[in-house]
Coordinates of C-alpha atoms and ligand atoms in Angstrom, one line a residue:
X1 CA 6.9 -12.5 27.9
X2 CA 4.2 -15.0 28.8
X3 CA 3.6 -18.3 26.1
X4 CA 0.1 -18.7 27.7
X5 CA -2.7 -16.2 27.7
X6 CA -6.8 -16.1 28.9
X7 CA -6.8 -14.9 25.0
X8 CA -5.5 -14.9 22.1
X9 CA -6.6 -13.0 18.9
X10 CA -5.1 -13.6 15.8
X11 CA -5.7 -10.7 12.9
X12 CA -5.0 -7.1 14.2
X13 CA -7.8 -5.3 12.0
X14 CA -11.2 -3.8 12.9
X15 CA -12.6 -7.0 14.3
X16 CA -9.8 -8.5 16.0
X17 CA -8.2 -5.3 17.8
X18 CA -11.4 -4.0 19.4
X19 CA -11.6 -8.0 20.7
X20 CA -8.4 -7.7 21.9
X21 CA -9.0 -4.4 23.7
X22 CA -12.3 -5.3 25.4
X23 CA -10.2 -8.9 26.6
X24 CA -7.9 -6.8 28.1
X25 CA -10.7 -4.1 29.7
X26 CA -12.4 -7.5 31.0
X27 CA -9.3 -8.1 33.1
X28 CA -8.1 -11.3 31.0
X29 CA -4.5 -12.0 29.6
X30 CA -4.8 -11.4 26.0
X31 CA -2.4 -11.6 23.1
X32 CA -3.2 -9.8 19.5
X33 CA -1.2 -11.0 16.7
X34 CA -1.0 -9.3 13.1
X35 CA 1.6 -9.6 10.2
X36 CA 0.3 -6.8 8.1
X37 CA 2.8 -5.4 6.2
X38 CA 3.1 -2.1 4.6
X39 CA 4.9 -1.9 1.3
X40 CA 8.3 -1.0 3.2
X41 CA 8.0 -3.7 4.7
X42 CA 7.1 -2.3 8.4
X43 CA 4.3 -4.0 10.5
X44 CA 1.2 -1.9 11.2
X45 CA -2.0 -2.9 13.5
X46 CA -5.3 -2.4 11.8
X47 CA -5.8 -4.6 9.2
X48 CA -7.3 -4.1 5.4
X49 CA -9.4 -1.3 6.9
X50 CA -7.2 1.4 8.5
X51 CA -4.0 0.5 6.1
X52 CA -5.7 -0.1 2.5
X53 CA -9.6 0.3 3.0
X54 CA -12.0 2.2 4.9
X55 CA -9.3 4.9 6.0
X56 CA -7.1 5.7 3.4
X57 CA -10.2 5.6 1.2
X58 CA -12.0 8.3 3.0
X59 CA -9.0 10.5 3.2
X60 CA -8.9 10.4 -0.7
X61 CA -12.4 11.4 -1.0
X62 CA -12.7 13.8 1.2
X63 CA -9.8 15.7 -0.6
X64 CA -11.1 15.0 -4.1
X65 CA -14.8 15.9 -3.5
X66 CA -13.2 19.3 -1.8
X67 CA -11.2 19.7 -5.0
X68 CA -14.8 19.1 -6.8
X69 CA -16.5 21.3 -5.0
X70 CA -13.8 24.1 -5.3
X71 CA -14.2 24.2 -9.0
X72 CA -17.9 24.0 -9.0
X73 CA -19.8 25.2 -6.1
X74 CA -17.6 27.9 -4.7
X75 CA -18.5 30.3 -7.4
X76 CA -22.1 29.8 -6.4
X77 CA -21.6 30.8 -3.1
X78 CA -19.7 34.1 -4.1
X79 CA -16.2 32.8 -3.4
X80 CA -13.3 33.9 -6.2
X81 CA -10.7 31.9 -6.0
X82 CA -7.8 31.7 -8.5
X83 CA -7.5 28.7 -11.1
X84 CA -8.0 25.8 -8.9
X85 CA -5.7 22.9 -9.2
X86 CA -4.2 19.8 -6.7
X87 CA -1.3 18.3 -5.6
X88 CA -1.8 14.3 -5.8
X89 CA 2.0 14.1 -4.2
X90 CA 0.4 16.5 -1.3
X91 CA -3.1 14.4 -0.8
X92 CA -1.1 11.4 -1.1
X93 CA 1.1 12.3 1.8
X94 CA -1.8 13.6 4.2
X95 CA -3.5 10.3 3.4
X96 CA -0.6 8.4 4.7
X97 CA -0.2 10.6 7.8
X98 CA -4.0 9.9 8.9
X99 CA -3.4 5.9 8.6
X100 CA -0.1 6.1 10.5
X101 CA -1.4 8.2 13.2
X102 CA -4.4 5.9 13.0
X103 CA -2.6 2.6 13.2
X104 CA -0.1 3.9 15.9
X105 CA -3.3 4.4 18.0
X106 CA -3.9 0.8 18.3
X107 CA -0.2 0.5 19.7
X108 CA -1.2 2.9 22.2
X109 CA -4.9 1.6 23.2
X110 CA -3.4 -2.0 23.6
X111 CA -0.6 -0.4 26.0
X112 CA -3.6 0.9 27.8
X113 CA -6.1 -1.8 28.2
X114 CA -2.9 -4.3 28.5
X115 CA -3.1 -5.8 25.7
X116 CA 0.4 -7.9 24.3
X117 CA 0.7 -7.3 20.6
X118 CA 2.8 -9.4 18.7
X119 CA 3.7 -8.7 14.9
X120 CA 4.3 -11.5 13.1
X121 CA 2.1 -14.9 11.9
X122 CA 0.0 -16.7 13.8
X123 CA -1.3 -20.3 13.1
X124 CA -4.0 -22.4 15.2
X125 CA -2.5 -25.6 16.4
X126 CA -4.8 -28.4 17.9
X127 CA -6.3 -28.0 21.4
X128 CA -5.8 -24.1 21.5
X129 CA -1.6 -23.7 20.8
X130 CA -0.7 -21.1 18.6
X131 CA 2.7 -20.9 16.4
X132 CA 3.7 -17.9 16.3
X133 CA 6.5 -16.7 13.5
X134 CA 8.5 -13.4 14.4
X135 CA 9.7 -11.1 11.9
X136 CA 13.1 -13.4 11.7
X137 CA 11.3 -16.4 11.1
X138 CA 11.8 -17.9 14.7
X139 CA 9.2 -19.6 16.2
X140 CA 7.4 -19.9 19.5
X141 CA 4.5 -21.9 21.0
X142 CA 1.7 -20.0 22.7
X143 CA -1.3 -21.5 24.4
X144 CA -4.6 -19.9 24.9
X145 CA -7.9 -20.9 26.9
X146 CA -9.5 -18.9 23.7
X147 CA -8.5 -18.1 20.6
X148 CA -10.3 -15.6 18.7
X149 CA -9.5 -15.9 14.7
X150 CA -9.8 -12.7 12.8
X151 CA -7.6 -13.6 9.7
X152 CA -9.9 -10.8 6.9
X153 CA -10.0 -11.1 3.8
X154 CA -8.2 -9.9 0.5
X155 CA -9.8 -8.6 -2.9
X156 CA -10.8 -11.5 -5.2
X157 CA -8.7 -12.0 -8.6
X158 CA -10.3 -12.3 -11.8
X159 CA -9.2 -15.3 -13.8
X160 CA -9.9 -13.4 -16.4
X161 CA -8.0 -10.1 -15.6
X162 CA -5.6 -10.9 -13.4
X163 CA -3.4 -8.7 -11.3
X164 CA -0.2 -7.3 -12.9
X165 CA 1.1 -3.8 -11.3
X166 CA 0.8 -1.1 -12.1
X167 CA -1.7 -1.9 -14.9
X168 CA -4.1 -4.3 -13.5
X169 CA -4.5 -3.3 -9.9
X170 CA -6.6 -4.1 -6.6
X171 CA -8.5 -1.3 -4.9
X172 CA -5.2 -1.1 -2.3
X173 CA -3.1 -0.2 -5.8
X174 CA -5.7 1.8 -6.5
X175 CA -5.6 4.2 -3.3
X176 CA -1.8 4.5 -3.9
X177 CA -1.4 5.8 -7.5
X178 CA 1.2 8.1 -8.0
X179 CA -0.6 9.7 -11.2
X180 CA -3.8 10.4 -12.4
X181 CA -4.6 7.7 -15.3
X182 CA -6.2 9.0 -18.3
X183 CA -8.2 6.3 -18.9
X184 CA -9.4 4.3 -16.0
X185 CA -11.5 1.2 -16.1
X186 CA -12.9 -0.3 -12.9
X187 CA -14.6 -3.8 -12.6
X188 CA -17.3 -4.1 -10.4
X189 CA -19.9 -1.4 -9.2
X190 CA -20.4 -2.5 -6.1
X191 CA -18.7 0.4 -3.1
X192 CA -14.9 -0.2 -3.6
X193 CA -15.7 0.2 -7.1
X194 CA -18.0 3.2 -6.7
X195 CA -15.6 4.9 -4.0
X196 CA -12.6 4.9 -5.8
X197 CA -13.9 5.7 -9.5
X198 CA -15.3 8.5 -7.7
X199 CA -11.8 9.5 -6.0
X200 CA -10.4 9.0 -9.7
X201 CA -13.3 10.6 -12.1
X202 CA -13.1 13.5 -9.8
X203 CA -8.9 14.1 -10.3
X204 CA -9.7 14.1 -14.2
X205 CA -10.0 10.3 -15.2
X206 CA -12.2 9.4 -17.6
X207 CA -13.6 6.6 -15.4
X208 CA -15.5 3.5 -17.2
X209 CA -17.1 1.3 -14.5
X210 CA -17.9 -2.6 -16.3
X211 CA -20.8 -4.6 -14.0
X212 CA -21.7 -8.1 -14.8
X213 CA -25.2 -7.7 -12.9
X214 CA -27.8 -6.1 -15.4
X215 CA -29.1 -4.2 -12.3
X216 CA -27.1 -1.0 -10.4
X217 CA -26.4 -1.6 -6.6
X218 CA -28.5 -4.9 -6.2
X219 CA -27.6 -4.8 -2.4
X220 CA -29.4 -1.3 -1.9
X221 CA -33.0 0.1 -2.1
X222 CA -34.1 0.5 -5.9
X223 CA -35.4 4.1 -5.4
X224 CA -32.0 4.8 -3.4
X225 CA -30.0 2.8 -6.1
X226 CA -31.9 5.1 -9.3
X227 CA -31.5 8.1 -7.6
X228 CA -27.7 7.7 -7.1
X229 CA -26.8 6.2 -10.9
X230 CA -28.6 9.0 -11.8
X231 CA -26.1 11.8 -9.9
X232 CA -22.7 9.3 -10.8
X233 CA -23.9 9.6 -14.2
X234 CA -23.9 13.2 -14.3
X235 CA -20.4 13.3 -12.5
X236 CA -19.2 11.4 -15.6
X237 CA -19.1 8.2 -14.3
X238 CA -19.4 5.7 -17.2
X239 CA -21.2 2.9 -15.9
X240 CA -22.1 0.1 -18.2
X241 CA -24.3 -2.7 -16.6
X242 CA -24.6 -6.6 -17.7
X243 CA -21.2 -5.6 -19.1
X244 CA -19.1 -8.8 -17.5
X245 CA -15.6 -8.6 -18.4
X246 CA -14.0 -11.9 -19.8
X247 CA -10.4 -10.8 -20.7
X248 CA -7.9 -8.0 -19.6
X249 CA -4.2 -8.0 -20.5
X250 CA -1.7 -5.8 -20.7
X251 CA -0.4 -4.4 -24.1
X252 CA 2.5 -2.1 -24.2
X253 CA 1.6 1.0 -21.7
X254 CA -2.1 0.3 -21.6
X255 CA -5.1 -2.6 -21.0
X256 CA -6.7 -3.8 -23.4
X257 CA -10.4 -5.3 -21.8
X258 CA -13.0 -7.3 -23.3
X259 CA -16.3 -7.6 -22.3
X260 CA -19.8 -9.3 -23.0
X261 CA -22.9 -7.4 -22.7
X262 CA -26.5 -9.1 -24.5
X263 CA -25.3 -7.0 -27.8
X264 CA -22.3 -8.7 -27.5
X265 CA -18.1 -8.3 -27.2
X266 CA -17.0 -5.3 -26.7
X267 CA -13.5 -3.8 -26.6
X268 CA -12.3 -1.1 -24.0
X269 CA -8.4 0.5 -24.0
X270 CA -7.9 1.9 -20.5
X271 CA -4.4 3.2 -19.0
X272 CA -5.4 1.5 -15.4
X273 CA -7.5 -1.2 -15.1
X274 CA -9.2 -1.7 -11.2
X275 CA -10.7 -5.0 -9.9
X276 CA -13.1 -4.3 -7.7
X277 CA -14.7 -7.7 -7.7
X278 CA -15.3 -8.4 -4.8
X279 CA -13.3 -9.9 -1.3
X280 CA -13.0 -13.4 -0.4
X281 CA -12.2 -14.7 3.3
X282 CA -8.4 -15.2 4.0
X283 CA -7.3 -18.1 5.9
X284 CA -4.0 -18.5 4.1
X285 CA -1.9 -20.6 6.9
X286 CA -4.1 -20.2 9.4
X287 CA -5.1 -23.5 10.3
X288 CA -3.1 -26.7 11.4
X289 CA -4.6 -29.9 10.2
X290 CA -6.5 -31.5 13.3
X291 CA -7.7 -28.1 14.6
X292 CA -11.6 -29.1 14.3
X293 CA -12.2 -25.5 12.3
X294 CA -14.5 -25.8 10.1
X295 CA -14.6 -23.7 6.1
X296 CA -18.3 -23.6 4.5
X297 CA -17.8 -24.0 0.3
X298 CA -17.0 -20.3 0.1
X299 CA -14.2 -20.7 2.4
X300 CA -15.8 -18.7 5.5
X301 CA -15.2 -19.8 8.9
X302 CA -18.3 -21.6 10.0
X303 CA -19.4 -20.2 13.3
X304 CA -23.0 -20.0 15.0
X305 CA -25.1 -16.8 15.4
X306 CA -22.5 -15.7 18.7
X307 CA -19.5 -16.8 16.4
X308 CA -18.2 -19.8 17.9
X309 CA -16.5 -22.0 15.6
X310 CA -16.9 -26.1 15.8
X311 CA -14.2 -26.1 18.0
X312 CA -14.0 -25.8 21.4
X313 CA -13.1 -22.7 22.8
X314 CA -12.1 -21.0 19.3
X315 CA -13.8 -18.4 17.6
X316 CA -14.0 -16.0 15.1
X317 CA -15.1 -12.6 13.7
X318 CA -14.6 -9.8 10.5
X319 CA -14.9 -10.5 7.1
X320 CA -13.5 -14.4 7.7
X321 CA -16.8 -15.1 9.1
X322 CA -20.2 -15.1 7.1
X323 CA -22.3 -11.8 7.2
X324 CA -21.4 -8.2 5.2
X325 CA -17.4 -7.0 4.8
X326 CA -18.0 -4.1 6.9
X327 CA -16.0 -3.2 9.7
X328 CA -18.5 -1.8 12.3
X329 CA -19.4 -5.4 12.0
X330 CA -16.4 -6.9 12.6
X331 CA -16.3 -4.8 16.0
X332 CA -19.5 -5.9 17.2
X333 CA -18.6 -9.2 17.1
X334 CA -15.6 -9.1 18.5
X335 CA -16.4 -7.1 21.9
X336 CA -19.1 -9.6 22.0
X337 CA -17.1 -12.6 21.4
X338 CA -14.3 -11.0 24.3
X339 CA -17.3 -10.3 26.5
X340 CA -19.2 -13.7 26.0
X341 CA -15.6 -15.6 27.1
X342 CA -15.4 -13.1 29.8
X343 CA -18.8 -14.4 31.2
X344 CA -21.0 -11.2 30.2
X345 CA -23.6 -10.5 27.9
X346 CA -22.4 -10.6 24.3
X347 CA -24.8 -10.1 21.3
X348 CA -24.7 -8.7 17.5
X349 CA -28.3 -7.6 16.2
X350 CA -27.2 -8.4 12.5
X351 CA -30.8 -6.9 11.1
X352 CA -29.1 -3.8 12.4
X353 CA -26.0 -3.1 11.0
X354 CA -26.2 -0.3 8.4
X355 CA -24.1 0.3 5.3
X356 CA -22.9 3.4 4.2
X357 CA -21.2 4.1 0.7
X358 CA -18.7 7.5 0.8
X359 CA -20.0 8.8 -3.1
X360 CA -21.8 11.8 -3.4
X361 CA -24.5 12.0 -2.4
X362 CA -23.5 9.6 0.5
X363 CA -25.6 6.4 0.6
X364 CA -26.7 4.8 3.4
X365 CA -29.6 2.5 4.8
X366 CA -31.0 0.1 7.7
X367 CA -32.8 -2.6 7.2
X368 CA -35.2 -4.1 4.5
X369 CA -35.2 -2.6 1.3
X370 CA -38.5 -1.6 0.0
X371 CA -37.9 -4.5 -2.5
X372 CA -37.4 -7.0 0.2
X373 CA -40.4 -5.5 2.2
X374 CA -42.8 -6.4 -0.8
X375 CA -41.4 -9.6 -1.3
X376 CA -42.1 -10.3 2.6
X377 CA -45.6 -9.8 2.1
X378 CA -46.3 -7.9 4.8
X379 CA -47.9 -4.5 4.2
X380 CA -46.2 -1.5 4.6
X381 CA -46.5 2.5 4.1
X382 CA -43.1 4.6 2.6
X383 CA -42.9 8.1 3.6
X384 CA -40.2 9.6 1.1
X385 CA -38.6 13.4 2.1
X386 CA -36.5 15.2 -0.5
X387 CA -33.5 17.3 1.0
X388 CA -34.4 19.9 -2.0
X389 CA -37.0 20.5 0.5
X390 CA -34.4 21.0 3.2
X391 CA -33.4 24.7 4.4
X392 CA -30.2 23.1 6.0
X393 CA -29.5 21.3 2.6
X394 CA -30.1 24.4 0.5
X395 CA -27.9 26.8 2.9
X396 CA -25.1 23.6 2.1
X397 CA -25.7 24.0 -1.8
X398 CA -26.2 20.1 -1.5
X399 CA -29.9 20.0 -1.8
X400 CA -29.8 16.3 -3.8
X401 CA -31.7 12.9 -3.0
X402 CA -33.9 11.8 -0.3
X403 CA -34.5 10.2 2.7
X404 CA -37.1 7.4 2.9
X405 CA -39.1 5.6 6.1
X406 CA -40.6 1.9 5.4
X407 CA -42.9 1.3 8.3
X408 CA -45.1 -1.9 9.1
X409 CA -49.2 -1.2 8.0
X410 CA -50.0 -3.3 11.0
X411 CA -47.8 -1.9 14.2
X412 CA -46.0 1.4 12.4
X413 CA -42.6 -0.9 13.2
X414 CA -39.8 1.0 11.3
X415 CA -39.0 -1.8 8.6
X416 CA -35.8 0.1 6.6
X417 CA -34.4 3.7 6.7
X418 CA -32.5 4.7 3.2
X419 CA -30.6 8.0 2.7
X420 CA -29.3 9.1 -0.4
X421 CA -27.8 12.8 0.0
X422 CA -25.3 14.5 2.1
X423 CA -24.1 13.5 5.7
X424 CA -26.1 9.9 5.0
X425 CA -24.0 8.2 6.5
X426 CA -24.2 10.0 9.8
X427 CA -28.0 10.5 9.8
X428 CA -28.5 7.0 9.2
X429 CA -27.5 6.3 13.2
X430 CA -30.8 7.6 14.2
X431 CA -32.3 5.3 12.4
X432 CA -30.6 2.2 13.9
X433 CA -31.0 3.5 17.3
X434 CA -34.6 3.9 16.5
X435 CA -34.6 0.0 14.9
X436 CA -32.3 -1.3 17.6
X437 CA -35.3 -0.5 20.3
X438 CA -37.7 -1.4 17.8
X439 CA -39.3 1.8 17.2
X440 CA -42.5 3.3 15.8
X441 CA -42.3 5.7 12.9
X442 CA -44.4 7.4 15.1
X443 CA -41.8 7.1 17.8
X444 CA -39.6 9.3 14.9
X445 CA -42.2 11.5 14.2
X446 CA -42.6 12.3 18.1
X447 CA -38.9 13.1 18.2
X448 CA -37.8 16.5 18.0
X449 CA -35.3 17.4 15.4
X450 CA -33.0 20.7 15.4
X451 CA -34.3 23.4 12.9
X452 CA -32.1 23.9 10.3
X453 CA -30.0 20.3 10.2
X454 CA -30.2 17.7 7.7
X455 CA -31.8 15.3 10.6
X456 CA -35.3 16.6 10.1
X457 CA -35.4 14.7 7.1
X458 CA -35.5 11.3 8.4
X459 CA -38.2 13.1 10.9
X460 CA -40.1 14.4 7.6
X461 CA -39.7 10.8 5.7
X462 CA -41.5 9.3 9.1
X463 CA -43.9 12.0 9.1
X464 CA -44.5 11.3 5.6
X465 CA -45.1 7.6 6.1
X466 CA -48.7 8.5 7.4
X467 CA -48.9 11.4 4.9
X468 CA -48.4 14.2 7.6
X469 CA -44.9 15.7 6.7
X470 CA -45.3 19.7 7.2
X471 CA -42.7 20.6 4.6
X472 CA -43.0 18.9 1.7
X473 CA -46.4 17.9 -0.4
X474 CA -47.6 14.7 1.0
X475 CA -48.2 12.4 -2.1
Ligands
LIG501 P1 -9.0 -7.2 8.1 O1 -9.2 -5.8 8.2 O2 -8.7 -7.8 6.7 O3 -7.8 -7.6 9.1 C1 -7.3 -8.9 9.2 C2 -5.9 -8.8 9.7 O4 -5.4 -10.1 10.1 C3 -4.9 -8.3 8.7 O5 -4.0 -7.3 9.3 C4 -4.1 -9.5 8.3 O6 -2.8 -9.2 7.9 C5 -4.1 -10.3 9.6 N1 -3.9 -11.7 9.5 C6 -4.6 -12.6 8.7 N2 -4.2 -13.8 8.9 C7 -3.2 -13.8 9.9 C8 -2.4 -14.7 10.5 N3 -2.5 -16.0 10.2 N4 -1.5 -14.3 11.4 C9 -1.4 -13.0 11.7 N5 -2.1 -12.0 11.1 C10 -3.0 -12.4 10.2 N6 -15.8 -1.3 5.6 C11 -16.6 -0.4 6.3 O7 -17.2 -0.7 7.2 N7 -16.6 1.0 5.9 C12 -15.9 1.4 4.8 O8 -15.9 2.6 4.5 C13 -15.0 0.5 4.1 N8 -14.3 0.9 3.1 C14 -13.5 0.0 2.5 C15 -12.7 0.5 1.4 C16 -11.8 -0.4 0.7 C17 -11.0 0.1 -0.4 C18 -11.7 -1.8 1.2 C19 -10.8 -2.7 0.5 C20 -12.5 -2.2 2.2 C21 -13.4 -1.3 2.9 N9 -14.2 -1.8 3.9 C22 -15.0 -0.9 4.6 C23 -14.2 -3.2 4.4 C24 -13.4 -3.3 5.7 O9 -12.1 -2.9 5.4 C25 -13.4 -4.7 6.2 O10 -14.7 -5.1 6.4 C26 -12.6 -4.9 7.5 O11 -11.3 -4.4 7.3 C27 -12.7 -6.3 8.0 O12 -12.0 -6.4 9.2 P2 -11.3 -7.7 9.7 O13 -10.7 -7.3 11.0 O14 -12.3 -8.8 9.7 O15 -10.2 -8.0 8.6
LIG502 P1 -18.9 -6.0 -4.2 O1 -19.0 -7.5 -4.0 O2 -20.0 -5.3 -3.6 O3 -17.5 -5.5 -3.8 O4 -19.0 -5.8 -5.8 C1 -18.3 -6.5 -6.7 C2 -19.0 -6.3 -8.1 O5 -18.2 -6.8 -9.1 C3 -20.3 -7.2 -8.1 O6 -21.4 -6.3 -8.3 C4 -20.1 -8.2 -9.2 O7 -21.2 -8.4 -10.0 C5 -19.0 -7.5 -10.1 N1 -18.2 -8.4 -10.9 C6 -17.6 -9.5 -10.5 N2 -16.9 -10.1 -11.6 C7 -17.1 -9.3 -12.7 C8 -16.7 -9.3 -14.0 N3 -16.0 -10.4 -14.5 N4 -17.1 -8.3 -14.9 C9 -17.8 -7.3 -14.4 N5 -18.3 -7.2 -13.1 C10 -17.9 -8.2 -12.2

């Protein structure tokens, strides 16, 4: 094998694979390196996402919201079935086959696009060398005209409840539990947190949720973030806001947790305790002294707006790098990355990138929230469609939430599309189409839409915008 490459990508997850693979489509020698590790001990491409995160976490709540909906809706719709139960051994083991088929994709697209993948650690060296460490602990030295550095990240630990299997437990513990826990407390309601109390509350946990902020999902639209405490609520999701946890240990079989909310400290006794805190970049051995990479005081990976790094020739993408810990984000910007070094025309529109969270309803949005709109100053119109109002919706027996247009007052610009109800997280791709080539809400409202699908919503929410939606009362 070759020690010197056009490329070289260290991290094998959602943002460095794809960079690898559009190296290799752009005729350059690339190598990918990756030491993720499963917990027998066998390498895997993919990184957090496909082995611990966005994969294995939709697998689980796919089959736990159709266990949910067994037992609830299909009586409704005139189905008998007999009692409904689940086999967690059974969901368990489907969920493992999707990320292995998943990950051994990668093995075959780099095969394909020529792409050399090596498993084992990589470490930037001064002047573009790489160390590589193999399985057995030898070492080689690789050189690279570019290096691309997509190292992740990993779930923060709380000082004050930190991890100790199988009690205290990050979300990846969380996705793998053998048994469903009694009592499960989760810190942090942010989407891992959300996601998997979901996955849990719907197997039979009695789920608390503890959030420091006083406020539910800060990140998202207010209206969108009301509507959906509102619906976890009724699922049985106990979520207790400006509750900020400030000691969890272990006693005998269980956790005890403490936590301080403005009445005070409070006491919770949970079975399972999941920190959901929060992810912080991982450069663990990454970097060689004298490598002229550069850490900001959060310990991402400073790199301009086309993610090069301070040094020459080296950059780097994902969840290392400033921006959200999404992995759609991570892509883009590391086909652009491999295209820019190929010469082409590379670019991420970051006021694009959408974010989608897997409860139900699904969440999703692009854009400004309305919050942020205000706060802009500009003026703006919101045209707000509810899917009760939706045939397609009813016929699904999942007539919940809304979707909402913000348009500019001055040029109708489409500002921020929100979603809260079912398929959100696919209809929200019209809307960043629409926003990547700066559309109109009239531009929406010009578009037709299928008749019956959940899409005419967004068109009705644009139509609504200037108070001309046909199927709901324009308010
Ligand atoms: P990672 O996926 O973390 O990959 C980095 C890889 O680099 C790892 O394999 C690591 O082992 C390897 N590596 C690091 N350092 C070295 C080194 N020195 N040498 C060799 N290899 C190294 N995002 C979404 O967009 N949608 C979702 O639905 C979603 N759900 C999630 C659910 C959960 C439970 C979690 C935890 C995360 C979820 N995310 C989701 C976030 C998503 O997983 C991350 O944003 C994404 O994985 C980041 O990609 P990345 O390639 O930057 O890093
Ligand atoms: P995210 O960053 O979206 O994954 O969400 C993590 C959430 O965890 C944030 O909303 C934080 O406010 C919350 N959080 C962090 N530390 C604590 C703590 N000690 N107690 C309760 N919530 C916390």
């Amino acid at each position: 094998m070759a020690d010197s490459f056009d490329v070289i990508v260290i991290g094998g997850g959602p943002a460095g694979y794809p960079a690898a693979i559009r190296a290799g489509q752009n005729k350059l020698s690339v190598a990918c390196i990756d030491e993720w590790r499963n917990r027998d001990g066998s390498y895997a491409f993919g990184g957090t996402c496909l082995n611990a995160g966005c994969i294995p976490s939709k697998a689980l709540l796919e089959s736990s919201e159709l266990y949910a909906r067994a037992r609830e809706e299909f009586a409704v719709h005139g189905i008998r079935v007999g009692e409904v139960g689940f086999d967690l051994a059974q969901m368990q083991k489907r969920k493992a086959g999707i990320v292995k088929t998943s990950t051994q994709g990668i093995n075959a697209l780099f095969k394909a696009s020529g792409v050399t993948g090596l498993q084992g650690h990589g470490k930037l060296l001064p002047g573009r060398r790489v160390e590589f460490t193999g399985a057995d602990g030898s070492k080689r030295e690789l050189t690279a005209k570019h290096v691309i550095l997509a190292s992740g990240s990993v779930p923060v630990e709380l000082k004050a409840a930190p991890f100790k299997a199988p009690h205290i437990i990050d979300s990846w513990g969380a996705l793998d539990l053998e048994t469903v826990p009694k009592r499960l407390g989760v810190i942090g309601a942010g989407v891992i947190g959300l996601e998997l109390g979901s996955v849990w509350r719907r197997l039979g946990s009695e789920v608390t949720v503890l959030e420091a902020l006083p406020d539910f999902l800060t990140i998202a639209d207010q209206q969108l973030a009301k509507e959906a405490a509102r619906h976890l609520k009724k699922q049985g999701l106990d979520i207790r806001l400006g509750a900020k946890v400030s000691a969890a240990r272990v006693s005998g079989d269980a956790v005890e947790v403490s936590y301080e909310d403005a009445k005070g400290t409070h006491k919770l006794t949970v079975d399972q305790l999941i920190v959901a805190a929060g992810r912080r970049p991982f450069t663990g051995e990454l970097l060689a002294a004298g490598t002229g990479v550069e850490l900001d005081e959060r310990g991402f990976i400073k790199v301009d707006e086309h993610c090069r790094t301070a040094a020459q020739g080296v950059w780097a993408v994902g969840d290392c790098v400033r921006g959200p810990m999404l992995a759609h984000k991570g892509k883009e910007e590391g086909v652009m990355v491999a295209d820019l070094i190929a010469g082409r025309y590379g670019e991420v529109n970051y006021k694009t990138v959408p974010s989608v969270i897997y409860t139900v309803p699904e969440i999703a949005w692009v854009g400004l929230t309305e919050e942020q709109v205000k706060s802009s100053g500009r003026p703006y119109k919101v045209g707000v469609f509810p899917f009760l109002a939706s045939g397609r919706a009813r016929a699904m027996e999942q007539a919940q939430g809304f979707a909402k247009v913000i348009a500019a007052q001055d040029d109708d610009e489409i500002l921020g599309v929100h979603i809260i109800g079912p398929m959100a997280g696919e209809l929200i791709a019209e809307a960043v189409l629409a926003m990547e080539y700066s559309a109109s809400s009239e531009d929406l409202q010009r578009t037709i839409h299928a008749h019956p699908t959940l899409s005419e919503a967004v068109h009705e929410a644009a139509l609504a915008a200037d108070k001309r939606a046909i199927d709901s009362i324009n308010r």
